[in-house]
mmCIF file of C-alpha atoms in Angstrom:
data_model
loop_
_atom_site.group_PDB
_atom_site.id
_atom_site.type_symbol
_atom_site.label_atom_id
_atom_site.label_comp_id
_atom_site.label_asym_id
_atom_site.label_seq_id
_atom_site.Cartn_x
_atom_site.Cartn_y
_atom_site.Cartn_z
ATOM 1 C CA MET A 260 62.335 28.824 -0.315
ATOM 2 C CA THR A 261 62.439 32.450 -0.084
ATOM 3 C CA ASN A 262 59.750 33.823 2.316
ATOM 4 C CA PRO A 263 57.857 36.483 0.225
ATOM 5 C CA THR A 264 56.152 38.057 3.563
ATOM 6 C CA LEU A 265 59.422 39.093 4.736
ATOM 7 C CA ALA A 266 59.071 42.619 6.337
ATOM 8 C CA ALA A 267 60.386 45.530 4.250
ATOM 9 C CA GLY A 268 64.029 46.813 5.392
ATOM 10 C CA ALA A 269 65.299 50.264 5.619
ATOM 11 C CA VAL A 270 65.849 50.626 1.830
ATOM 12 C CA GLU A 271 62.361 49.656 0.749
ATOM 13 C CA ARG A 272 60.806 51.691 3.507
ATOM 14 C CA ARG A 273 62.431 54.744 2.856
ATOM 15 C CA LEU A 274 61.961 54.475 -1.063
ATOM 16 C CA ARG A 275 58.271 53.682 -0.603
ATOM 17 C CA ALA A 276 57.821 56.591 1.760
ATOM 18 C CA ARG A 277 59.441 58.865 -0.536
ATOM 19 C CA ARG A 278 57.929 57.484 -3.752
ATOM 20 C CA ASP A 279 54.538 57.728 -2.107
ATOM 21 C CA THR A 280 54.756 61.487 -1.506
ATOM 22 C CA GLY A 281 55.503 61.837 -5.191
ATOM 23 C CA ARG A 282 59.294 62.186 -5.259
ATOM 24 C CA GLY A 283 61.561 60.913 -7.721
ATOM 25 C CA LEU A 284 64.063 58.630 -6.410
ATOM 26 C CA LEU A 285 67.706 59.047 -7.039
ATOM 27 C CA MET A 286 70.707 56.496 -6.476
ATOM 28 C CA PRO A 287 74.005 57.645 -7.689
ATOM 29 C CA TYR A 288 76.896 55.234 -7.681
ATOM 30 C CA VAL A 289 80.764 55.317 -6.826
ATOM 31 C CA THR A 290 83.286 52.628 -7.111
ATOM 32 C CA GLY A 291 84.896 51.949 -3.772
ATOM 33 C CA GLY A 292 88.456 52.990 -3.323
ATOM 34 C CA ILE A 293 88.371 54.754 -6.561
ATOM 35 C CA THR A 294 90.370 57.877 -4.756
ATOM 36 C CA PRO A 295 92.263 58.298 -1.547
ATOM 37 C CA GLY A 296 89.053 60.050 0.029
ATOM 38 C CA TRP A 297 86.663 58.262 -1.985
ATOM 39 C CA THR A 298 83.934 58.286 1.054
ATOM 40 C CA ASP A 299 83.728 62.082 0.540
ATOM 41 C CA TYR A 300 81.564 61.412 -2.455
ATOM 42 C CA LEU A 301 79.151 59.732 -0.334
ATOM 43 C CA GLY A 302 78.687 63.169 1.560
ATOM 44 C CA ALA A 303 78.427 64.731 -1.465
ATOM 45 C CA PHE A 304 75.759 62.451 -3.012
ATOM 46 C CA ALA A 305 73.766 62.873 0.170
ATOM 47 C CA ALA A 306 74.034 66.677 -0.152
ATOM 48 C CA ALA A 307 72.679 66.355 -3.588
ATOM 49 C CA GLY A 308 69.426 65.018 -2.625
ATOM 50 C CA ALA A 309 70.274 61.011 -2.986
ATOM 51 C CA ASP A 310 67.538 58.944 -1.665
ATOM 52 C CA VAL A 311 70.051 55.742 -1.565
ATOM 53 C CA ILE A 312 73.481 55.362 -2.469
ATOM 54 C CA GLU A 313 75.315 52.477 -4.571
ATOM 55 C CA VAL A 314 78.594 51.564 -3.930
ATOM 56 C CA GLY A 315 80.505 49.149 -6.104
ATOM 57 C CA LEU A 316 83.141 46.634 -4.877
ATOM 58 C CA PRO A 317 85.357 46.251 -7.828
ATOM 59 C CA PHE A 318 86.002 43.143 -9.391
ATOM 60 C CA SER A 319 88.775 42.052 -12.120
ATOM 61 C CA ASP A 320 86.265 40.559 -14.746
ATOM 62 C CA PRO A 321 83.292 42.926 -14.655
ATOM 63 C CA THR A 322 81.158 41.348 -17.622
ATOM 64 C CA LEU A 323 78.078 43.652 -17.377
ATOM 65 C CA ASP A 324 80.011 47.036 -16.789
ATOM 66 C CA GLY A 325 80.702 49.065 -19.806
ATOM 67 C CA VAL A 326 84.104 51.118 -20.542
ATOM 68 C CA THR A 327 83.853 53.624 -17.902
ATOM 69 C CA ILE A 328 82.986 51.482 -14.757
ATOM 70 C CA GLN A 329 85.667 49.059 -15.616
ATOM 71 C CA GLN A 330 88.093 52.007 -15.660
ATOM 72 C CA ALA A 331 86.899 52.867 -12.293
ATOM 73 C CA GLY A 332 87.291 49.619 -11.086
ATOM 74 C CA GLY A 333 90.501 48.917 -12.634
ATOM 75 C CA THR A 334 91.708 52.111 -10.994
ATOM 76 C CA ALA A 335 90.486 51.146 -7.566
ATOM 77 C CA LEU A 336 92.161 47.743 -7.823
ATOM 78 C CA ALA A 337 95.415 49.131 -8.834
ATOM 79 C CA ARG A 338 95.243 51.433 -5.716
ATOM 80 C CA GLY A 339 94.784 48.425 -3.517
ATOM 81 C CA ALA A 340 91.032 48.490 -2.962
ATOM 82 C CA ASN A 341 89.378 45.000 -2.208
ATOM 83 C CA THR A 342 86.200 44.402 -0.146
ATOM 84 C CA ARG A 343 87.743 44.323 3.430
ATOM 85 C CA ARG A 344 89.198 47.761 2.816
ATOM 86 C CA ILE A 345 86.292 49.326 1.237
ATOM 87 C CA LEU A 346 84.075 47.957 3.802
ATOM 88 C CA ALA A 347 86.372 49.107 6.389
ATOM 89 C CA ASP A 348 86.269 52.500 4.859
ATOM 90 C CA LEU A 349 82.512 52.727 5.153
ATOM 91 C CA SER A 350 82.496 51.453 8.714
ATOM 92 C CA ARG A 351 84.598 54.647 9.555
ATOM 93 C CA THR A 352 81.957 56.921 7.594
ATOM 94 C CA PRO A 353 79.681 59.014 9.676
ATOM 95 C CA ASP A 354 75.832 58.355 9.428
ATOM 96 C CA LEU A 355 74.734 60.236 6.063
ATOM 97 C CA GLY A 356 71.154 59.474 6.822
ATOM 98 C CA VAL A 357 70.757 57.582 3.467
ATOM 99 C CA PRO A 358 70.688 54.044 3.013
ATOM 100 C CA LEU A 359 73.774 52.224 1.555
ATOM 101 C CA VAL A 360 73.643 49.530 -1.240
ATOM 102 C CA VAL A 361 76.487 47.504 -2.190
ATOM 103 C CA SER A 362 76.928 46.050 -5.772
ATOM 104 C CA THR A 363 79.334 43.638 -6.988
ATOM 105 C CA TYR A 364 79.719 40.041 -8.886
ATOM 106 C CA TYR A 365 78.883 36.998 -7.111
ATOM 107 C CA ASN A 366 82.476 35.589 -7.147
ATOM 108 C CA LEU A 367 83.107 37.977 -4.310
ATOM 109 C CA VAL A 368 80.351 37.158 -2.402
ATOM 110 C CA LEU A 369 81.429 33.477 -2.717
ATOM 111 C CA HIS A 370 84.984 34.099 -1.588
ATOM 112 C CA ASP A 371 84.151 34.140 1.798
ATOM 113 C CA GLY A 372 80.622 32.460 1.660
ATOM 114 C CA PRO A 373 77.052 34.340 1.517
ATOM 115 C CA GLU A 374 76.815 34.345 5.542
ATOM 116 C CA ALA A 375 80.165 35.904 6.089
ATOM 117 C CA PHE A 376 79.844 38.278 3.250
ATOM 118 C CA CYS A 377 76.460 39.489 4.398
ATOM 119 C CA ALA A 378 77.478 39.845 7.851
ATOM 120 C CA ALA A 379 80.290 42.023 6.883
ATOM 121 C CA LEU A 380 77.995 44.123 5.069
ATOM 122 C CA ARG A 381 75.863 44.713 7.894
ATOM 123 C CA ARG A 382 78.863 45.568 10.279
ATOM 124 C CA ALA A 383 79.961 48.153 7.786
ATOM 125 C CA GLY A 384 76.332 49.855 7.696
ATOM 126 C CA VAL A 385 75.516 48.561 4.352
ATOM 127 C CA ASP A 386 71.484 48.016 3.967
ATOM 128 C CA GLY A 387 71.262 46.463 0.662
ATOM 129 C CA LEU A 388 72.880 44.547 -2.198
ATOM 130 C CA ILE A 389 73.035 44.235 -5.930
ATOM 131 C CA VAL A 390 74.600 40.945 -7.465
ATOM 132 C CA PRO A 391 73.962 41.824 -11.235
ATOM 133 C CA ASP A 392 75.244 38.276 -12.440
ATOM 134 C CA LEU A 393 73.048 36.226 -10.133
ATOM 135 C CA PRO A 394 69.897 34.891 -11.739
ATOM 136 C CA VAL A 395 66.843 34.757 -10.117
ATOM 137 C CA HIS A 396 66.559 30.810 -10.292
ATOM 138 C CA GLU A 397 69.857 30.669 -8.110
ATOM 139 C CA ALA A 398 68.936 33.477 -5.849
ATOM 140 C CA ASP A 399 67.393 31.525 -3.019
ATOM 141 C CA GLU A 400 70.202 30.955 -0.777
ATOM 142 C CA LEU A 401 71.525 34.625 -0.900
ATOM 143 C CA THR A 402 68.261 36.102 -0.660
ATOM 144 C CA ASP A 403 67.574 34.201 2.568
ATOM 145 C CA VAL A 404 70.987 34.792 3.944
ATOM 146 C CA ALA A 405 71.037 38.414 3.255
ATOM 147 C CA ALA A 406 67.507 38.721 4.660
ATOM 148 C CA ALA A 407 68.714 37.178 7.886
ATOM 149 C CA ALA A 408 71.720 39.441 8.141
ATOM 150 C CA GLY A 409 69.213 42.576 7.672
ATOM 151 C CA ILE A 410 70.551 42.979 3.886
ATOM 152 C CA GLU A 411 67.905 43.575 1.166
ATOM 153 C CA LEU A 412 68.906 42.060 -2.168
ATOM 154 C CA ALA A 413 67.675 43.774 -5.010
ATOM 155 C CA LEU A 414 67.184 41.893 -8.407
ATOM 156 C CA LEU A 415 67.720 43.009 -11.974
ATOM 157 C CA ALA A 416 64.955 42.956 -14.616
ATOM 158 C CA SER A 417 65.787 43.413 -18.299
ATOM 159 C CA PRO A 418 63.797 43.908 -21.551
ATOM 160 C CA ALA A 419 64.264 40.464 -22.448
ATOM 161 C CA THR A 420 63.025 38.862 -18.991
ATOM 162 C CA SER A 421 59.902 36.849 -19.629
ATOM 163 C CA GLY A 422 56.658 37.272 -18.130
ATOM 164 C CA PRO A 423 56.949 34.399 -15.429
ATOM 165 C CA ARG A 424 60.504 35.265 -14.618
ATOM 166 C CA LEU A 425 59.769 38.790 -14.106
ATOM 167 C CA ALA A 426 57.043 38.023 -11.768
ATOM 168 C CA GLU A 427 59.602 35.866 -9.819
ATOM 169 C CA ILE A 428 62.182 38.817 -9.810
ATOM 170 C CA ALA A 429 59.666 41.009 -8.383
ATOM 171 C CA ARG A 430 58.558 38.756 -5.829
ATOM 172 C CA ARG A 431 61.811 37.680 -4.787
ATOM 173 C CA SER A 432 63.666 41.392 -4.887
ATOM 174 C CA ARG A 433 63.963 43.449 -1.924
ATOM 175 C CA GLY A 434 64.199 47.079 -1.575
ATOM 176 C CA PHE A 435 63.357 47.724 -5.147
ATOM 177 C CA VAL A 436 63.530 46.180 -8.460
ATOM 178 C CA TYR A 437 66.434 47.393 -10.673
ATOM 179 C CA ALA A 438 65.012 47.721 -14.322
ATOM 180 C CA VAL A 439 67.727 47.561 -16.666
ATOM 181 C CA SER A 440 67.100 50.082 -19.670
ATOM 182 C CA VAL A 441 68.736 48.493 -22.420
ATOM 183 C CA MET A 442 70.318 45.151 -23.409
ATOM 184 C CA GLY A 443 73.686 45.666 -22.803
ATOM 185 C CA THR A 444 76.450 47.156 -20.400
ATOM 186 C CA THR A 445 76.312 50.123 -18.295
ATOM 187 C CA GLY A 446 77.281 53.098 -19.821
ATOM 188 C CA GLU A 447 76.218 56.837 -20.628
ATOM 189 C CA ARG A 448 74.011 56.986 -23.755
ATOM 190 C CA ALA A 449 72.587 59.696 -26.072
ATOM 191 C CA ALA A 450 69.072 58.778 -25.275
ATOM 192 C CA LEU A 451 66.945 56.617 -22.803
ATOM 193 C CA GLY A 452 66.508 53.028 -24.203
ATOM 194 C CA GLY A 453 62.971 52.909 -26.254
ATOM 195 C CA SER A 454 62.281 49.582 -24.088
ATOM 196 C CA ALA A 455 62.638 51.299 -20.744
ATOM 197 C CA ALA A 456 58.849 52.258 -20.825
ATOM 198 C CA GLU A 457 57.566 48.890 -21.492
ATOM 199 C CA LEU A 458 59.630 47.071 -19.151
ATOM 200 C CA THR A 459 58.822 49.561 -16.112
ATOM 201 C CA GLU A 460 55.280 48.995 -17.057
ATOM 202 C CA ARG A 461 55.536 45.086 -16.841
ATOM 203 C CA ILE A 462 56.985 45.401 -13.452
ATOM 204 C CA ARG A 463 54.413 47.702 -12.168
ATOM 205 C CA ARG A 464 51.758 44.883 -13.295
ATOM 206 C CA VAL A 465 53.284 42.328 -10.985
ATOM 207 C CA SER A 466 54.630 44.455 -8.038
ATOM 208 C CA ASP A 467 54.230 47.581 -6.356
ATOM 209 C CA ARG A 468 57.835 47.528 -5.061
ATOM 210 C CA PRO A 469 59.933 50.808 -6.171
ATOM 211 C CA VAL A 470 61.471 50.342 -9.656
ATOM 212 C CA LEU A 471 64.782 52.210 -10.390
ATOM 213 C CA LEU A 472 65.775 52.500 -13.793
ATOM 214 C CA GLY A 473 69.404 52.309 -14.778
ATOM 215 C CA PHE A 474 71.995 51.696 -17.364
ATOM 216 C CA GLY A 475 72.702 54.804 -19.612
ATOM 217 C CA ILE A 476 71.041 57.919 -17.605
ATOM 218 C CA SER A 477 73.313 60.684 -17.605
ATOM 219 C CA THR A 478 71.387 64.072 -18.181
ATOM 220 C CA PRO A 479 68.440 65.984 -16.506
ATOM 221 C CA ASP A 480 66.321 65.491 -19.630
ATOM 222 C CA GLN A 481 66.878 61.399 -19.370
ATOM 223 C CA ALA A 482 66.192 61.603 -15.608
ATOM 224 C CA ARG A 483 62.955 63.372 -16.440
ATOM 225 C CA GLU A 484 61.897 60.770 -18.990
ATOM 226 C CA ALA A 485 62.795 57.822 -16.846
ATOM 227 C CA CYS A 486 60.659 59.634 -14.021
ATOM 228 C CA ARG A 487 57.655 59.474 -16.356
ATOM 229 C CA HIS A 488 57.794 55.597 -16.073
ATOM 230 C CA ALA A 489 59.870 54.420 -13.207
ATOM 231 C CA ASP A 490 59.944 55.671 -9.601
ATOM 232 C CA GLY A 491 63.570 56.801 -9.960
ATOM 233 C CA VAL A 492 66.901 56.407 -11.535
ATOM 234 C CA VAL A 493 70.319 54.896 -11.127
ATOM 235 C CA VAL A 494 73.267 57.124 -12.163
ATOM 236 C CA GLY A 495 76.572 55.293 -12.399
ATOM 237 C CA ALA A 496 78.658 55.864 -15.448
ATOM 238 C CA ALA A 497 77.754 59.588 -15.608
ATOM 239 C CA VAL A 498 79.445 60.271 -12.137
ATOM 240 C CA MET A 499 82.328 57.872 -12.531
ATOM 241 C CA ARG A 500 83.324 59.689 -15.911
ATOM 242 C CA ARG A 501 83.464 62.997 -13.913
ATOM 243 C CA VAL A 502 85.469 61.562 -11.039
ATOM 244 C CA LEU A 503 88.020 59.748 -13.530
ATOM 245 C CA ASP A 504 88.529 63.010 -15.088
ATOM 246 C CA GLY A 505 89.371 64.665 -11.925
ATOM 247 C CA ALA A 506 85.991 65.854 -10.391
ATOM 248 C CA GLY A 507 85.912 66.315 -6.813
ATOM 249 C CA PRO A 508 83.062 65.827 -4.246
ATOM 250 C CA ASP A 509 81.475 69.271 -4.743
ATOM 251 C CA ASP A 510 81.670 68.952 -8.604
ATOM 252 C CA VAL A 511 79.995 65.871 -8.401
ATOM 253 C CA ARG A 512 77.206 67.308 -5.883
ATOM 254 C CA ALA A 513 76.788 70.081 -8.266
ATOM 255 C CA PHE A 514 76.124 67.524 -11.338
ATOM 256 C CA LEU A 515 73.685 65.252 -9.310
ATOM 257 C CA ALA A 516 71.859 68.591 -8.140
ATOM 258 C CA THR A 517 70.776 69.136 -11.587
ATOM 259 C CA LEU A 518 69.539 65.598 -11.803
ATOM 260 C CA ARG A 519 67.730 66.268 -8.282
ATOM 261 C CA GLN A 520 66.083 69.321 -9.812
ATOM 262 C CA ALA A 521 65.053 67.432 -13.076
ATOM 263 C CA LEU A 522 63.462 64.636 -10.961
ATOM 264 C CA ASP A 523 61.522 66.951 -8.698
ATOM 265 C CA GLN A 524 60.205 68.991 -11.418
ATOM 266 C CA GLU A 525 59.029 66.117 -13.259
ATOM 267 C CA CYS A 526 57.985 63.490 -10.606
ATOM 268 C CA ASP A 527 56.420 65.969 -8.066
ATOM 269 C CA ARG A 528 53.018 64.396 -7.699
ATOM 270 C CA PRO A 529 51.552 61.602 -5.685
ATOM 271 C CA ARG A 530 51.491 58.014 -6.943
#
């Protein structure tokens, strides 16, 4: 059984500390291996004011990803990207002063086994893990193995998650709770999902762990709206669309800076 009293790790400590000063939290995403110098985007994220950075390990059957992230994953795989190479790239990356969270599907975790996978993450300097297709009732083993390796496993909650299940997700999650704004796949959307506010409020009733809202946030206005409900935002497809269109690290930094400014304007208040 997962131990709910495990001490907060680097990701949660940082997010809690920043949230408690009134800062809106920003977690941008990049698909590992998307370009030859893909780790340069990590430095751009940090320079733009990211509080935590998400790195995706591409998988051949990304069931929860929309068109943009699927294209990014396909591009990375075609370039020969795989878990070993991406983690090797991360291990050679200078310390950014920002926690790194890897996201991928459970098949890749099971390929070498949870213990070996989490140990490899730790050696590469990774602090957290997101496995979107891992249901909470099957998360015991990976949660414990990850914690033993110093990796915080963040779980996902959706608008359809029942009350008892939501409480269990909040209890077992480490680092933060990933709130999915809509039922569906990742991708840019014209407006923030109407169920986002209700979901984040439900999470807050059962946990004081930081709540990051993702799936569809792509503009400063959406970031501002999200920050009225959640502690921060995850921005993936909007970043990767720009990268796929040829945007370099400086271009992405400038885009994220607009989201950072929006979050600062909306969320600059003690919580």
